[in-house]
Amino acid sequence: MGRPTRALLSREIIARAALDVVDEQGSDGLTMRAVADRLGVKAASLYNHVSGKDELIDGLAELVNAGIDLRPLSGTSGTSGSGGDWRPGLTAYVRGYRAAFLRHPNTIALLARRRVEAERQLLGYEALLGALGRAGLAPADAAEAAAAIDYLVLGSALETFTAGFTRSSADYRPRYPALAGALEASAARGGGPGTGAPGLDERGFELALRLLLDGLAARLAAA
């Protein structure tokens, strides 16, 4: 018997097609028909593998979260304040978490307010909360820290601060002198897309991350 010319459908193949649709068309573009068109099949064929759009979104969550490296969390331990060895691992994890969603920012609108059900999502939170516990945080404090990390990562991956200010600083100066001065000073530091150096968005994220880690270190020191 000859081999089929088209790859057989599976949940993973369908989820990857759904991710491509969302990357290209945004969250509003995700429909069963759009995914079927992407795969060159009838929409009815998808229902042999997924029950509907909700399951498509769960598949997206699995794929995007599979791109987050959890290995830095495995060595997180210690309670020696801001110099403790928990900090490098947590820093690497948070940066990797953000990078995964920067690759697929259109998925944030679909996932941010949705129940956490995908296995890889649950494994990620288990690894994070376990690492925070080993660092010395009480369970309730670890939950708050995990929530703060979510807010920082997803907010910074969804929003670009710099894209909101498209005028020249001179245009802002008459009515908004503080804004104009801040934008000029930031531009003088350089960096940004195409330069190979961090721009204002990246520097803002790194500042927020340092402040978050400093706050966790202070809480550990006071425990």
Coordinates of C-alpha atoms in Angstrom, one line a residue:
M1 CA 0.0 0.0 0.0
G2 CA 1.2 3.5 -0.8
R3 CA 2.0 6.0 1.9
P4 CA -0.4 8.9 2.3
T5 CA 0.9 12.1 0.7
R6 CA -0.5 14.3 3.6
A7 CA 0.7 13.9 7.2
L8 CA -2.0 12.3 9.3
L9 CA -3.8 14.7 11.7
S10 CA -3.0 14.6 15.4
R11 CA -3.6 16.9 18.4
E12 CA 0.0 18.2 18.1
I13 CA -0.2 18.9 14.4
I14 CA -3.5 20.7 14.9
A15 CA -2.2 22.7 17.8
R16 CA 0.9 23.8 15.8
A17 CA -1.4 24.9 13.0
A18 CA -3.5 26.8 15.5
L19 CA -0.4 28.5 16.8
D20 CA 0.6 29.5 13.3
V21 CA -2.8 31.0 12.8
V22 CA -2.7 33.0 16.0
D23 CA 0.9 34.2 15.3
E24 CA -0.2 35.4 11.9
Q25 CA -3.7 36.6 12.4
G26 CA -4.0 37.4 16.1
S27 CA -6.2 35.9 18.7
D28 CA -9.4 36.8 16.9
G29 CA -8.3 34.8 13.9
L30 CA -8.4 31.5 15.7
T31 CA -11.3 29.4 14.4
M32 CA -11.7 25.8 13.6
R33 CA -12.2 26.7 10.0
A34 CA -9.0 28.8 9.9
V35 CA -7.0 25.9 11.4
A36 CA -8.6 23.4 8.9
D37 CA -7.7 25.7 6.0
R38 CA -4.2 25.9 7.2
L39 CA -3.9 22.1 7.2
G40 CA -5.8 21.8 3.9
V41 CA -8.6 19.7 5.4
K42 CA -12.3 20.1 6.2
A43 CA -13.1 21.5 9.6
A44 CA -15.1 18.4 10.4
S45 CA -11.8 16.4 10.3
L46 CA -10.5 18.3 13.3
Y47 CA -13.2 17.1 15.5
N48 CA -11.8 13.6 15.4
H49 CA -8.9 14.9 17.4
V50 CA -10.1 18.0 19.3
S51 CA -13.5 18.8 20.7
G52 CA -13.5 22.4 19.8
K53 CA -11.9 25.8 20.2
D54 CA -11.3 25.4 23.9
E55 CA -9.2 22.3 23.3
L56 CA -7.3 24.2 20.5
I57 CA -6.4 26.8 23.1
D58 CA -5.3 24.2 25.6
G59 CA -3.0 22.9 22.8
L60 CA -1.6 26.4 22.3
A61 CA -0.9 26.6 26.0
E62 CA 1.0 23.3 25.9
L63 CA 3.1 24.4 22.9
V64 CA 4.0 27.8 24.2
N65 CA 4.8 26.7 27.7
A66 CA 6.9 23.8 26.3
G67 CA 9.2 26.6 25.1
I68 CA 10.0 27.7 28.6
D69 CA 13.2 26.2 30.0
L70 CA 12.5 25.0 33.5
R71 CA 16.0 23.7 34.1
P72 CA 17.3 26.9 35.8
L73 CA 14.8 26.3 38.6
S74 CA 16.1 22.8 39.5
G75 CA 19.2 24.3 41.2
T76 CA 17.4 27.1 43.0
S77 CA 18.0 26.9 46.7
G78 CA 19.4 28.9 49.6
T79 CA 18.2 31.7 51.8
S80 CA 21.2 34.0 52.1
G81 CA 19.4 37.1 51.1
S82 CA 20.2 39.0 47.8
G83 CA 23.4 37.0 47.4
G84 CA 21.8 33.6 47.7
D85 CA 22.2 31.1 45.0
W86 CA 18.4 31.1 44.3
R87 CA 18.7 34.3 42.4
P88 CA 20.6 33.3 39.2
G89 CA 18.3 30.4 38.5
L90 CA 15.2 32.4 39.0
T91 CA 16.5 35.2 36.9
A92 CA 17.3 32.8 34.0
Y93 CA 13.8 31.2 34.3
V94 CA 12.0 34.6 34.2
R95 CA 13.9 35.8 31.2
G96 CA 13.2 32.5 29.4
Y97 CA 9.5 32.7 30.4
R98 CA 9.3 36.2 28.8
A99 CA 11.2 35.1 25.7
A100 CA 8.7 32.3 25.1
F101 CA 5.8 34.7 25.0
L102 CA 7.7 37.3 23.0
R103 CA 7.9 34.7 20.3
H104 CA 4.1 34.3 20.5
P105 CA 2.6 37.5 21.9
N106 CA -0.8 37.0 20.3
T107 CA -1.4 34.0 22.5
I108 CA -1.4 36.1 25.7
A109 CA -4.9 37.4 25.0
L110 CA -6.1 33.8 24.8
L111 CA -4.2 32.4 27.8
A112 CA -3.9 35.2 30.4
R113 CA -7.4 34.9 31.9
R114 CA -7.9 31.3 31.1
R115 CA -7.9 28.3 33.5
V116 CA -4.6 26.6 33.8
E117 CA -5.1 23.0 32.5
A118 CA -2.3 22.2 30.1
E119 CA 0.2 19.7 31.5
R120 CA 3.2 21.8 30.7
Q121 CA 1.6 24.9 32.4
L122 CA 1.0 22.9 35.5
L123 CA 4.5 21.4 35.5
G124 CA 5.9 25.0 35.1
Y125 CA 4.0 26.3 38.1
E126 CA 5.0 23.2 40.1
A127 CA 8.7 23.8 39.3
L128 CA 8.5 27.5 40.1
L129 CA 6.6 27.1 43.4
G130 CA 9.0 24.3 44.4
A131 CA 12.0 26.5 43.6
L132 CA 10.6 29.4 45.6
G133 CA 9.9 27.1 48.5
R134 CA 13.5 25.8 48.4
A135 CA 14.7 29.4 48.4
G136 CA 12.9 29.8 51.7
L137 CA 9.6 31.4 50.9
A138 CA 6.5 30.2 52.8
P139 CA 3.8 28.7 50.6
A140 CA 1.6 31.8 50.6
D141 CA 4.5 34.1 49.9
A142 CA 5.6 31.8 47.1
A143 CA 2.1 32.0 45.5
E144 CA 2.3 35.8 45.6
A145 CA 5.7 35.7 44.1
A146 CA 4.6 33.4 41.3
A147 CA 1.6 35.8 40.6
A148 CA 4.0 38.8 40.5
I149 CA 6.2 36.9 38.0
D150 CA 3.2 36.2 35.8
Y151 CA 2.2 39.9 35.9
L152 CA 5.7 41.0 35.0
V153 CA 6.3 38.6 32.2
L154 CA 3.0 38.6 30.5
G155 CA 2.6 42.4 30.8
S156 CA 6.0 43.1 29.4
A157 CA 5.6 40.6 26.6
L158 CA 2.2 42.0 25.6
E159 CA 3.0 45.7 25.9
T160 CA 5.9 47.6 24.2
F161 CA 6.3 50.9 26.1
T162 CA 8.3 52.5 23.3
A163 CA 5.8 51.8 20.6
G164 CA 3.3 54.1 22.3
F165 CA 5.3 57.2 21.7
T166 CA 5.6 57.8 18.0
R167 CA 6.2 61.5 17.9
S168 CA 9.5 63.2 18.2
S169 CA 10.4 64.3 21.7
A170 CA 10.2 68.0 20.5
D171 CA 6.5 67.5 19.7
Y172 CA 5.9 66.3 23.3
R173 CA 7.9 69.0 25.0
P174 CA 5.5 72.0 25.1
R175 CA 2.8 70.2 27.1
Y176 CA 4.7 67.2 28.4
P177 CA 8.2 68.3 29.3
A178 CA 9.0 65.4 31.7
L179 CA 7.9 62.9 29.1
A180 CA 10.0 64.5 26.4
G181 CA 13.1 64.7 28.7
A182 CA 12.7 61.0 29.7
L183 CA 12.4 59.8 26.1
E184 CA 15.4 61.9 25.0
A185 CA 17.5 60.6 27.9
S186 CA 16.5 57.0 27.2
A187 CA 17.3 57.4 23.5
A188 CA 20.7 58.7 24.4
R189 CA 21.5 55.4 26.1
G190 CA 21.0 53.7 22.7
G191 CA 20.0 50.2 22.1
G192 CA 16.7 48.8 20.7
P193 CA 15.7 46.7 17.7
G194 CA 18.4 46.0 15.2
T195 CA 21.2 47.4 17.4
G196 CA 22.2 44.2 19.3
A197 CA 21.8 46.1 22.6
P198 CA 18.9 46.4 25.0
G199 CA 16.5 49.2 24.4
L200 CA 14.1 50.9 26.7
D201 CA 11.6 48.0 26.7
E202 CA 14.3 45.5 27.7
R203 CA 15.9 47.9 30.2
G204 CA 12.5 48.5 31.8
F205 CA 11.9 44.7 32.1
E206 CA 15.3 44.1 33.7
L207 CA 14.7 46.9 36.2
A208 CA 11.4 45.5 37.2
L209 CA 12.9 42.0 37.5
R210 CA 15.7 43.3 39.7
L211 CA 13.2 45.1 41.9
L212 CA 11.1 42.0 42.2
L213 CA 14.1 39.9 43.1
D214 CA 15.3 42.5 45.6
G215 CA 11.8 42.4 47.2
L216 CA 11.9 38.6 47.5
A217 CA 15.4 38.8 49.0
A218 CA 14.2 41.4 51.6
R219 CA 11.3 39.1 52.5
L220 CA 13.6 36.2 52.9
A221 CA 16.0 38.2 55.1
A222 CA 13.1 39.3 57.3
A223 CA 11.8 35.7 57.7

